[in-house]
Coordinates of C-alpha atoms and ligand atoms in Angstrom, one line a residue:
M1 CA 74.9 97.2 108.0
R2 CA 72.6 100.1 108.8
L3 CA 74.0 103.6 108.1
V4 CA 72.6 106.8 109.6
T5 CA 73.1 110.5 109.3
P6 CA 73.5 112.5 112.5
Q7 CA 69.9 113.8 112.1
Q8 CA 68.6 110.3 111.8
M9 CA 70.6 109.3 114.9
R10 CA 69.0 112.2 116.8
R11 CA 65.6 111.0 115.7
L12 CA 66.4 107.4 116.7
E13 CA 67.4 108.7 120.2
E14 CA 64.2 110.6 120.4
L15 CA 62.0 107.7 119.3
S16 CA 63.9 105.5 121.7
D17 CA 63.3 107.9 124.6
Q18 CA 59.6 107.9 123.7
N19 CA 59.5 104.1 123.7
G20 CA 61.0 103.5 127.1
V21 CA 64.7 103.6 126.6
S22 CA 65.8 107.0 127.9
Y23 CA 68.7 109.2 126.8
A24 CA 70.5 108.4 130.0
Q25 CA 70.0 104.6 129.4
L26 CA 71.4 105.0 125.9
M27 CA 74.5 106.7 127.2
E28 CA 74.9 104.0 129.9
H29 CA 74.6 101.3 127.3
A30 CA 77.0 103.1 125.0
G31 CA 79.6 103.3 127.8
Q32 CA 78.9 99.7 128.8
Q33 CA 79.5 98.5 125.2
L34 CA 82.6 100.6 125.0
S35 CA 83.9 99.1 128.2
I36 CA 83.2 95.5 127.1
F37 CA 85.1 96.2 123.9
L38 CA 88.0 97.8 125.7
L39 CA 88.2 94.9 128.2
R40 CA 88.5 92.5 125.2
Q41 CA 91.3 94.6 123.8
I42 CA 93.2 94.7 127.1
R43 CA 92.8 90.9 127.5
Q44 CA 94.2 90.3 124.0
K45 CA 97.2 92.5 124.9
K46 CA 97.5 91.1 128.4
G47 CA 97.0 94.3 130.2
G48 CA 97.1 98.0 129.5
K49 CA 96.6 101.5 130.8
I50 CA 93.6 103.3 129.2
L51 CA 93.5 107.1 128.7
F52 CA 90.1 108.5 127.8
L53 CA 90.3 111.9 125.9
C54 CA 87.0 113.6 126.5
G55 CA 85.3 116.7 125.1
N56 CA 82.5 118.6 126.8
G57 CA 79.6 116.9 124.9
N58 CA 77.9 113.5 125.1
N59 CA 80.7 111.8 123.3
G60 CA 82.8 112.5 126.4
G61 CA 79.8 111.2 128.5
D62 CA 80.1 107.8 126.9
C63 CA 83.7 107.7 128.0
F64 CA 82.9 108.7 131.6
V65 CA 80.6 105.7 131.8
A66 CA 83.2 103.3 130.3
A67 CA 85.9 104.7 132.6
R68 CA 83.7 104.1 135.7
L69 CA 82.8 100.6 134.6
L70 CA 86.4 99.6 133.8
S71 CA 87.8 101.1 136.9
S72 CA 85.3 99.2 139.0
Q73 CA 86.9 96.0 137.5
G74 CA 90.4 97.1 138.4
V75 CA 91.5 98.4 135.0
P76 CA 93.9 101.4 135.3
V77 CA 92.1 104.3 133.6
S78 CA 92.5 108.0 133.6
V79 CA 90.4 110.8 131.9
G80 CA 91.8 113.9 130.1
L81 CA 89.4 116.8 129.7
L82 CA 90.2 118.6 126.5
C83 CA 87.3 121.1 126.5
G84 CA 86.8 121.6 130.2
I85 CA 83.9 120.5 132.4
P86 CA 81.1 118.7 130.5
K87 CA 78.3 121.0 129.2
T88 CA 75.4 118.6 128.7
I89 CA 73.4 117.5 131.7
L90 CA 73.9 113.8 130.8
A91 CA 77.6 114.0 130.4
Y92 CA 78.0 116.1 133.5
S93 CA 76.0 113.6 135.6
M94 CA 78.3 110.7 134.3
Y95 CA 81.3 112.9 135.0
K96 CA 80.2 113.3 138.6
Q97 CA 80.2 109.6 139.0
L98 CA 83.9 109.2 138.1
G99 CA 84.8 108.8 141.8
D100 CA 88.5 108.6 142.4
I101 CA 89.5 108.1 138.7
P102 CA 92.4 110.5 137.9
V103 CA 91.1 113.5 135.9
L104 CA 93.7 115.5 133.9
S105 CA 92.9 118.9 132.6
S106 CA 96.3 120.6 131.8
I107 CA 97.7 120.1 128.3
A108 CA 101.0 119.1 129.7
Q109 CA 99.5 116.4 131.9
I110 CA 97.4 115.1 129.0
K111 CA 100.4 115.0 126.7
E112 CA 102.4 113.0 129.2
A113 CA 99.5 110.6 129.8
I114 CA 99.1 110.0 126.1
G115 CA 102.8 109.1 126.0
I116 CA 102.4 106.3 128.5
A117 CA 98.9 105.0 127.7
D118 CA 98.5 101.6 126.0
F119 CA 95.2 102.6 124.6
V120 CA 94.0 106.2 123.9
V121 CA 90.2 106.4 123.6
D122 CA 89.0 109.3 121.5
G123 CA 85.8 110.7 123.0
V124 CA 86.5 114.3 122.2
F125 CA 83.9 115.0 119.5
G126 CA 81.2 112.8 118.2
T127 CA 78.3 113.7 115.9
G128 CA 78.1 117.2 117.4
F129 CA 81.4 118.3 115.9
H130 CA 81.5 121.5 113.8
G131 CA 84.0 124.0 112.6
T132 CA 87.7 123.3 112.9
L133 CA 90.3 122.2 115.5
R134 CA 92.4 124.7 117.4
P135 CA 96.2 124.3 116.8
E136 CA 96.8 122.9 120.3
Q137 CA 93.9 120.4 119.8
A138 CA 95.3 119.3 116.5
E139 CA 98.7 118.8 118.1
L140 CA 97.2 116.7 120.8
F141 CA 95.2 114.7 118.3
A142 CA 98.4 114.0 116.3
L143 CA 100.1 112.7 119.4
A144 CA 97.1 110.5 120.2
S145 CA 96.9 109.2 116.7
S146 CA 100.4 107.9 117.0
R147 CA 99.3 105.6 119.8
F148 CA 96.7 102.8 119.6
C149 CA 93.8 105.1 119.4
I150 CA 90.2 103.8 119.6
G151 CA 87.4 106.1 118.2
V152 CA 84.2 106.6 120.2
D153 CA 81.2 106.7 117.8
I154 CA 83.3 108.5 115.1
P155 CA 86.9 109.8 114.9
S156 CA 86.9 113.3 116.4
G157 CA 87.1 115.9 113.6
G158 CA 85.2 113.7 111.1
N159 CA 81.9 114.8 109.6
A160 CA 79.4 112.0 110.3
E161 CA 77.1 113.3 107.5
T162 CA 79.5 113.8 104.6
G163 CA 82.7 111.9 105.3
A164 CA 84.8 115.2 105.3
V165 CA 87.6 115.6 107.8
V166 CA 89.2 118.7 109.2
P167 CA 93.0 119.0 109.3
G168 CA 94.2 117.1 112.4
T169 CA 91.3 114.7 112.6
M170 CA 92.0 111.8 114.9
R171 CA 93.4 108.7 113.2
C172 CA 91.9 105.6 114.9
R173 CA 92.9 102.0 114.6
M174 CA 89.3 100.9 115.5
T175 CA 86.1 102.8 116.0
V176 CA 83.1 101.7 118.0
S177 CA 80.0 103.4 116.6
F178 CA 76.7 103.4 118.6
G179 CA 73.3 102.2 117.4
A180 CA 74.4 102.3 113.7
C181 CA 77.4 103.2 111.7
K182 CA 77.4 106.8 110.7
F183 CA 77.1 107.4 107.0
G184 CA 80.2 109.6 106.8
M185 CA 82.3 106.8 108.1
V186 CA 81.9 104.8 104.9
Q187 CA 82.8 107.7 102.6
Y188 CA 86.2 109.2 101.9
P189 CA 88.3 110.6 103.4
L190 CA 86.8 109.8 106.8
K191 CA 86.7 106.1 106.1
T192 CA 90.5 106.0 106.2
Y193 CA 90.5 107.5 109.7
C194 CA 88.2 104.9 111.3
G195 CA 90.2 101.8 111.1
E196 CA 88.0 98.7 111.7
I197 CA 84.4 99.8 112.4
L198 CA 82.4 98.0 115.0
V199 CA 78.8 98.8 115.6
A200 CA 77.5 98.4 119.2
D201 CA 73.9 97.8 120.1
I202 CA 72.8 100.4 122.6
G203 CA 69.2 99.2 123.0
I204 CA 67.4 101.4 120.5
P205 CA 64.2 99.6 119.8
E206 CA 63.8 98.0 116.4
S207 CA 60.6 99.9 115.9
A208 CA 62.6 103.2 116.0
Y209 CA 64.7 102.1 113.1
Q210 CA 61.6 101.2 111.1
Q211 CA 60.3 104.7 111.4
I212 CA 63.4 106.4 110.0
D213 CA 62.9 108.3 106.7
Y214 CA 65.2 107.4 103.9
P215 CA 66.9 104.3 105.4
M216 CA 70.5 103.6 104.3
A217 CA 72.6 100.4 104.5
G218 CA 76.0 99.1 103.5
I219 CA 75.9 96.4 100.7
T220 CA 77.1 93.0 101.9
E221 CA 77.9 89.7 100.2
R222 CA 75.1 88.0 102.1
M223 CA 72.6 90.5 100.8
I224 CA 73.6 90.2 97.2
A225 CA 73.9 86.4 97.3
N226 CA 70.1 86.3 97.5
F227 CA 69.7 88.3 94.4
L228 CA 71.3 85.7 92.1
P229 CA 68.7 84.4 89.7
S230 CA 68.0 80.7 90.1
R231 CA 68.9 78.5 87.1
Q232 CA 66.7 75.5 86.7
P233 CA 68.1 72.4 84.9
D234 CA 65.4 72.7 82.2
S235 CA 65.9 76.4 81.6
H236 CA 66.4 78.0 78.1
K237 CA 68.1 81.2 77.0
G238 CA 64.8 83.1 76.8
Q239 CA 64.5 82.9 80.6
F240 CA 67.6 84.9 81.2
G241 CA 66.7 88.1 79.6
K242 CA 67.4 89.8 76.3
L243 CA 69.7 92.8 76.6
L244 CA 69.9 95.5 73.9
C245 CA 73.2 97.4 74.1
I246 CA 73.4 100.7 72.1
T247 CA 77.0 101.6 72.6
G248 CA 80.3 102.5 71.0
S249 CA 81.5 104.7 68.2
E250 CA 84.5 104.4 65.8
R251 CA 86.5 106.4 68.4
M252 CA 85.4 104.4 71.4
P253 CA 84.7 100.8 70.3
G254 CA 86.4 99.6 73.4
A255 CA 83.6 100.9 75.6
A256 CA 81.1 98.7 73.7
V257 CA 83.4 95.7 73.9
M258 CA 84.0 96.0 77.6
S259 CA 80.3 96.6 78.5
A260 CA 79.2 93.7 76.3
A261 CA 81.8 91.3 77.6
A262 CA 80.9 92.2 81.2
A263 CA 77.2 91.7 80.5
L264 CA 77.9 88.3 78.9
R265 CA 79.9 87.2 81.9
C266 CA 77.0 88.2 84.2
G267 CA 74.7 85.6 82.6
V268 CA 72.3 87.3 80.3
G269 CA 70.5 84.9 77.9
L270 CA 70.7 86.9 74.7
M271 CA 72.4 90.1 73.7
R272 CA 71.8 92.3 70.8
L273 CA 74.6 94.7 70.3
A274 CA 74.0 97.9 68.3
V275 CA 77.4 99.4 67.3
P276 CA 78.7 101.2 64.2
R277 CA 78.8 98.9 61.3
S278 CA 82.6 99.5 60.8
V279 CA 83.5 98.0 64.2
I280 CA 81.5 94.8 64.0
A281 CA 84.0 92.6 62.3
A282 CA 86.7 93.2 64.9
M283 CA 84.2 92.9 67.8
C284 CA 82.7 89.7 66.4
A285 CA 86.1 88.1 66.1
R286 CA 86.6 88.7 69.8
Y287 CA 83.0 88.1 71.0
P288 CA 80.9 86.0 68.7
E289 CA 78.1 85.5 71.3
P290 CA 76.0 88.6 70.7
M291 CA 73.7 89.3 67.7
Y292 CA 75.2 92.4 66.0
L293 CA 73.0 95.3 64.9
P294 CA 74.9 97.5 62.5
M295 CA 74.3 101.2 63.1
Q296 CA 74.7 104.0 60.5
T297 CA 77.1 106.7 61.6
D298 CA 78.2 110.2 60.6
E299 CA 81.6 110.7 58.9
K300 CA 83.3 110.8 62.3
G301 CA 81.8 107.4 63.3
F302 CA 79.1 108.4 65.7
A303 CA 75.7 106.8 65.6
L304 CA 72.9 108.7 63.7
S305 CA 69.4 109.2 65.1
A306 CA 68.2 107.5 61.9
N307 CA 69.0 104.2 63.7
G308 CA 66.0 105.0 66.0
N309 CA 63.3 103.0 64.2
M310 CA 65.5 99.9 64.0
L311 CA 66.5 100.2 67.7
L312 CA 62.9 100.7 68.8
E313 CA 61.9 97.5 67.0
E314 CA 64.7 95.7 68.8
M315 CA 63.8 97.2 72.1
A316 CA 60.3 95.8 71.8
K317 CA 61.9 92.3 72.0
S318 CA 64.3 93.2 74.9
T319 CA 64.0 93.0 78.7
A320 CA 66.6 95.9 79.3
V321 CA 68.5 98.5 77.3
L322 CA 71.9 99.8 78.0
I323 CA 72.7 103.0 76.2
G324 CA 75.7 105.3 76.3
C325 CA 79.1 103.6 76.8
G326 CA 81.4 105.1 74.2
L327 CA 78.4 106.5 72.2
G328 CA 79.8 110.0 71.9
E329 CA 77.9 113.3 72.5
T330 CA 76.7 114.8 69.2
E331 CA 73.4 116.3 68.2
E332 CA 72.5 113.0 66.6
T333 CA 73.3 110.8 69.6
K334 CA 71.4 113.3 71.8
A335 CA 68.3 112.9 69.6
L336 CA 68.8 109.1 69.6
V337 CA 69.1 108.9 73.4
T338 CA 66.1 111.2 73.9
R339 CA 64.0 109.1 71.6
I340 CA 65.0 105.8 73.3
L341 CA 64.1 107.3 76.7
Q342 CA 60.8 108.7 75.5
E343 CA 59.7 105.5 73.8
A344 CA 61.3 103.0 76.2
T345 CA 59.3 99.8 76.8
C346 CA 61.7 98.1 79.1
P347 CA 64.2 99.2 81.9
V348 CA 66.9 101.5 80.7
I349 CA 70.5 101.8 82.0
L350 CA 71.9 105.2 81.0
D351 CA 75.6 105.4 81.3
A352 CA 78.5 107.7 80.3
D353 CA 77.6 109.6 77.1
G354 CA 74.0 108.5 77.5
I355 CA 74.0 110.7 80.6
N356 CA 76.0 113.5 79.0
C357 CA 73.4 113.5 76.1
V358 CA 70.6 114.5 78.5
T359 CA 72.2 117.0 80.7
G360 CA 70.6 119.8 78.7
C361 CA 67.1 118.4 79.0
I362 CA 67.2 116.4 82.2
D363 CA 63.5 116.9 83.0
I364 CA 62.6 114.4 80.2
I365 CA 63.7 111.6 82.5
K366 CA 60.7 112.4 84.8
E367 CA 58.4 111.4 82.0
V368 CA 60.1 108.0 81.3
K369 CA 57.6 105.3 81.9
V370 CA 60.0 102.4 82.6
P371 CA 62.5 101.9 85.4
L372 CA 65.5 104.1 84.7
I373 CA 69.0 103.6 86.2
L374 CA 71.7 106.3 85.8
T375 CA 75.4 105.5 86.5
P376 CA 77.2 108.8 86.7
H377 CA 80.8 109.2 88.0
P378 CA 81.2 112.4 90.0
A379 CA 82.1 114.5 86.9
E380 CA 79.0 113.3 85.0
M381 CA 76.9 113.9 88.2
A382 CA 78.3 117.5 88.3
R383 CA 77.2 117.9 84.6
L384 CA 73.7 116.6 85.5
L385 CA 73.4 119.0 88.4
H386 CA 75.2 121.9 86.7
C387 CA 77.6 122.2 89.6
T388 CA 81.2 121.5 90.4
V389 CA 82.7 118.0 91.1
A390 CA 83.7 119.3 94.5
A391 CA 80.1 120.2 95.3
V392 CA 79.0 116.7 94.4
Q393 CA 81.8 115.1 96.4
S394 CA 81.3 117.3 99.4
D395 CA 77.8 115.7 100.1
R396 CA 77.5 112.6 98.0
M397 CA 74.4 111.2 99.7
E398 CA 72.5 114.4 99.7
Q399 CA 73.2 114.9 96.0
A400 CA 72.5 111.3 95.0
G401 CA 69.4 110.9 97.2
S402 CA 67.8 114.2 96.2
F403 CA 68.3 113.4 92.5
A404 CA 66.8 109.9 92.9
R405 CA 63.8 111.3 94.8
E406 CA 63.2 114.3 92.4
H407 CA 63.4 112.3 89.2
G408 CA 62.0 108.9 90.4
V409 CA 65.1 106.9 89.3
T410 CA 67.8 104.7 90.7
L411 CA 71.0 106.6 90.7
V412 CA 74.4 104.9 91.0
L413 CA 76.9 107.6 92.1
K414 CA 80.3 106.0 91.4
G415 CA 83.6 106.7 93.0
A416 CA 85.1 105.2 96.2
G417 CA 82.1 104.3 98.4
T418 CA 79.6 104.1 95.5
I419 CA 76.1 105.0 96.4
V420 CA 73.0 103.4 95.0
A421 CA 70.3 105.9 95.7
T422 CA 66.6 105.2 95.1
P423 CA 63.6 107.5 95.9
E424 CA 63.0 105.4 99.0
G425 CA 66.4 104.8 100.5
A426 CA 70.1 104.2 99.7
F427 CA 72.9 101.6 99.8
V428 CA 76.6 102.2 100.0
N429 CA 79.3 99.9 98.6
S430 CA 82.6 99.2 100.3
T431 CA 84.4 96.9 97.8
G432 CA 86.9 98.1 95.3
N433 CA 90.3 99.9 95.2
S434 CA 92.2 102.6 93.5
G435 CA 93.4 100.2 90.8
M436 CA 90.0 100.5 89.3
S437 CA 90.4 104.2 88.7
K438 CA 91.1 103.7 85.0
G439 CA 89.1 104.4 81.8
G440 CA 86.9 101.4 81.1
S441 CA 86.0 100.4 84.7
G442 CA 82.6 102.2 84.3
D443 CA 81.8 100.4 81.0
V444 CA 82.4 97.1 82.8
L445 CA 80.0 98.2 85.6
A446 CA 77.4 99.4 83.2
G447 CA 77.5 96.1 81.3
M448 CA 77.2 94.0 84.5
L449 CA 74.3 96.1 85.8
A450 CA 72.4 95.9 82.5
S451 CA 72.9 92.2 82.3
L452 CA 71.4 91.7 85.8
V453 CA 68.5 94.0 85.1
A454 CA 67.8 92.2 81.8
Q455 CA 67.6 88.9 83.8
G456 CA 64.7 90.4 85.8
I457 CA 66.5 91.4 89.0
P458 CA 64.8 94.6 90.3
P459 CA 66.9 97.7 89.5
T460 CA 68.0 98.5 93.0
N461 CA 69.0 94.9 93.8
A462 CA 70.7 94.7 90.4
A463 CA 72.6 97.9 91.1
C464 CA 73.7 96.7 94.6
M465 CA 74.8 93.4 93.2
A466 CA 76.7 95.0 90.2
V467 CA 78.6 97.5 92.3
F468 CA 79.5 95.0 94.9
L469 CA 80.7 92.4 92.4
H470 CA 82.5 95.0 90.3
G471 CA 84.5 96.2 93.4
K472 CA 85.1 92.6 94.5
A473 CA 86.4 91.8 91.0
G474 CA 88.7 94.8 91.4
D475 CA 89.9 93.5 94.8
C476 CA 90.6 90.0 93.4
A477 CA 92.5 91.5 90.3
A478 CA 94.6 93.7 92.6
E479 CA 95.6 90.7 94.7
H480 CA 97.5 89.0 91.8
L481 CA 98.0 91.8 89.3
S482 CA 98.6 94.8 91.6
E483 CA 96.5 98.0 91.7
Q484 CA 99.1 99.7 89.5
A485 CA 99.0 97.2 86.6
M486 CA 95.4 95.8 86.7
L487 CA 93.1 96.7 83.9
P488 CA 89.4 97.1 83.6
T489 CA 89.3 94.1 81.3
D490 CA 90.9 92.1 84.1
L491 CA 87.7 92.7 86.2
I492 CA 85.7 90.8 83.6
G493 CA 88.2 87.9 84.0
E494 CA 87.5 87.8 87.7
L495 CA 83.7 87.5 87.3
P496 CA 83.5 83.7 86.7
G497 CA 85.3 83.1 90.0
L498 CA 83.0 85.4 91.9
F499 CA 79.8 83.8 90.4
L500 CA 81.3 80.4 91.1
K501 CA 81.5 81.3 94.8
L502 CA 78.0 82.7 94.8
E503 CA 76.6 79.5 93.2
Q504 CA 78.5 77.4 95.7
R505 CA 77.2 79.5 98.5
R506 CA 73.6 79.0 97.2
H507 CA 74.0 75.3 96.9
S508 CA 75.3 75.0 100.5
D509 CA 72.6 77.2 102.0
Ligands
LIG601 N1 73.3 108.9 119.2 C1 73.0 108.3 120.3 O1 72.1 107.5 120.4 C2 73.8 108.4 121.4 C3 74.9 109.3 121.3 N2 75.7 109.5 122.3 C4 77.0 110.2 122.1 O2 76.7 111.5 122.0 C5 77.5 112.1 120.9 C6 76.9 113.3 120.4 O3 76.9 114.2 121.5 P1 76.8 115.8 121.4 O4 76.8 116.3 122.8 O5 75.7 116.1 120.5 O6 78.1 116.2 120.6 P2 79.6 115.9 120.8 O7 79.9 115.1 122.0 O8 80.1 115.4 119.5 O9 80.3 117.3 121.0 C7 79.7 118.5 121.0 C8 80.4 119.5 122.0 O10 81.6 119.8 121.4 C9 81.6 121.2 121.1 N3 82.3 121.4 119.8 C10 81.9 121.0 118.6 N4 82.8 121.3 117.7 C11 83.8 121.9 118.3 C12 85.1 122.5 117.9 N5 85.4 122.5 116.6 N6 85.9 123.0 118.8 C13 85.5 123.0 120.1 N7 84.4 122.5 120.6 C14 83.5 121.9 119.7 C15 80.2 121.6 121.0 O11 80.0 122.9 121.2 C16 79.6 120.7 122.1 O12 79.8 121.3 123.3 C17 77.5 110.9 119.9 O13 78.5 111.0 119.0 C18 77.7 109.7 120.8 O14 79.0 109.5 121.1 C19 75.2 109.0 123.6 O15 75.9 109.1 124.6 C20 74.7 107.6 123.4 C21 73.5 107.7 122.7
LIG602 K1 85.1 110.6 119.0

């Protein structure tokens, strides 16, 4: 599913206009698509009165078109003007074609109409919304939200760029978005205001989409199914990658266990696991598959930089390195992480403390000669950018995209609606649930991602696949264990079932 910012949408309209599909035609198509959708809704419900709530911009214009088309087919429709007579030339011309459709402009009339409508269509504000709602608007929106409300392009009050909402934003059961889903609608909190999202084709030429800078898309199962490495009957372990994990400390051995277990369950051929010597016996009892590389530690159990030479030798034999989960942030681990990055010979996945270790010298990652993937959660991202978590969360795509472009890396910005940003474009994930908001979920993701990269899947594809499956594993776990009680280790238990489905899908394709 394509995702666009409001600026990209304006560019698409402009390119479309230059390529023979005018602005007026786009609005006509948007209204047409909306009317077809509404007709289907009415048929399902065996009838229904429709009230269009319209603002004075083009979002209202789309509704005037739909109202005219539905009325011509005998559907009882009325229009409520919440911001007066339309201001744009296009919307005004559509408004003038309403004919004898009832137009309500007083608040009292509109309130009454909301009360008796079967469907309330929200065409008050689209991508042109800014500022806040006036109290009387918020009151009307609350009333409309209590009915079966259908969003036009985006729920009014939502920010199409960031996913922020103002108090009183319309709560829609379904939203019909034109040309492409707006990026903000797949981010929180706006996502929860959209209901089911449908994208309507309004005739924007394919060539216009191809000219958009920094394209974005939602991650789908169909997309990631193609990334699964093929396994030939005569294969051997050397063909499925060699992953070096530099993880764990005496205080956080669990992070090493979870990332390693997740990596093993994602199919890597061989794993070398560098962890503090003291935790190996316990880990090996649980997971005998990896080769263990004992690391020397300080008196608190954190790895020393003196392990560097041994790790570089091991890295030379590896196809990917995961560094950071549970490693700890000391002067010694900082030196170790820096050295691994500077001398890396295969793709590196930098997670958790691996990220924390480079926040003071972030420019070194520009010099890294191998593909680098960072997997920060919002707090780690804030540390990287030396800003607040709120600043990260207020414009996730901008922060993730700018970082990926400036540093030439793949950046996985975690949190609901995880973003995989690359220098060329971005992907957004929609799987997962709040049951995953528990310490250890990130270690599982890092292990999954590292395993896929080690198997030769290009970093961006691997990141999309890992975040999708990680969220899917969370959704499966929540179904039988509950969001409350499910644990990050349960995600690992769901992976075999998910890979089974992907393999079956591949065999049937
Ligand atoms: N993208 C496309 O290809 C198409 C988009 N269409 C529709 O057009 C809207 C965007 O229209 P625009 O006129 O730019 O903006 P809006 O309709 O969202 O509203 C702007 C309007 O509202 C005023 N306003 C904004 N914020 C507030 C506020 N807080 N309080 C009061 N008034 C406010 C602002 O001043 C303007 O007057 C897009 O979403 C699509 O639905 C096309 O019709 C089809 C092609
Ligand atoms: K709207």
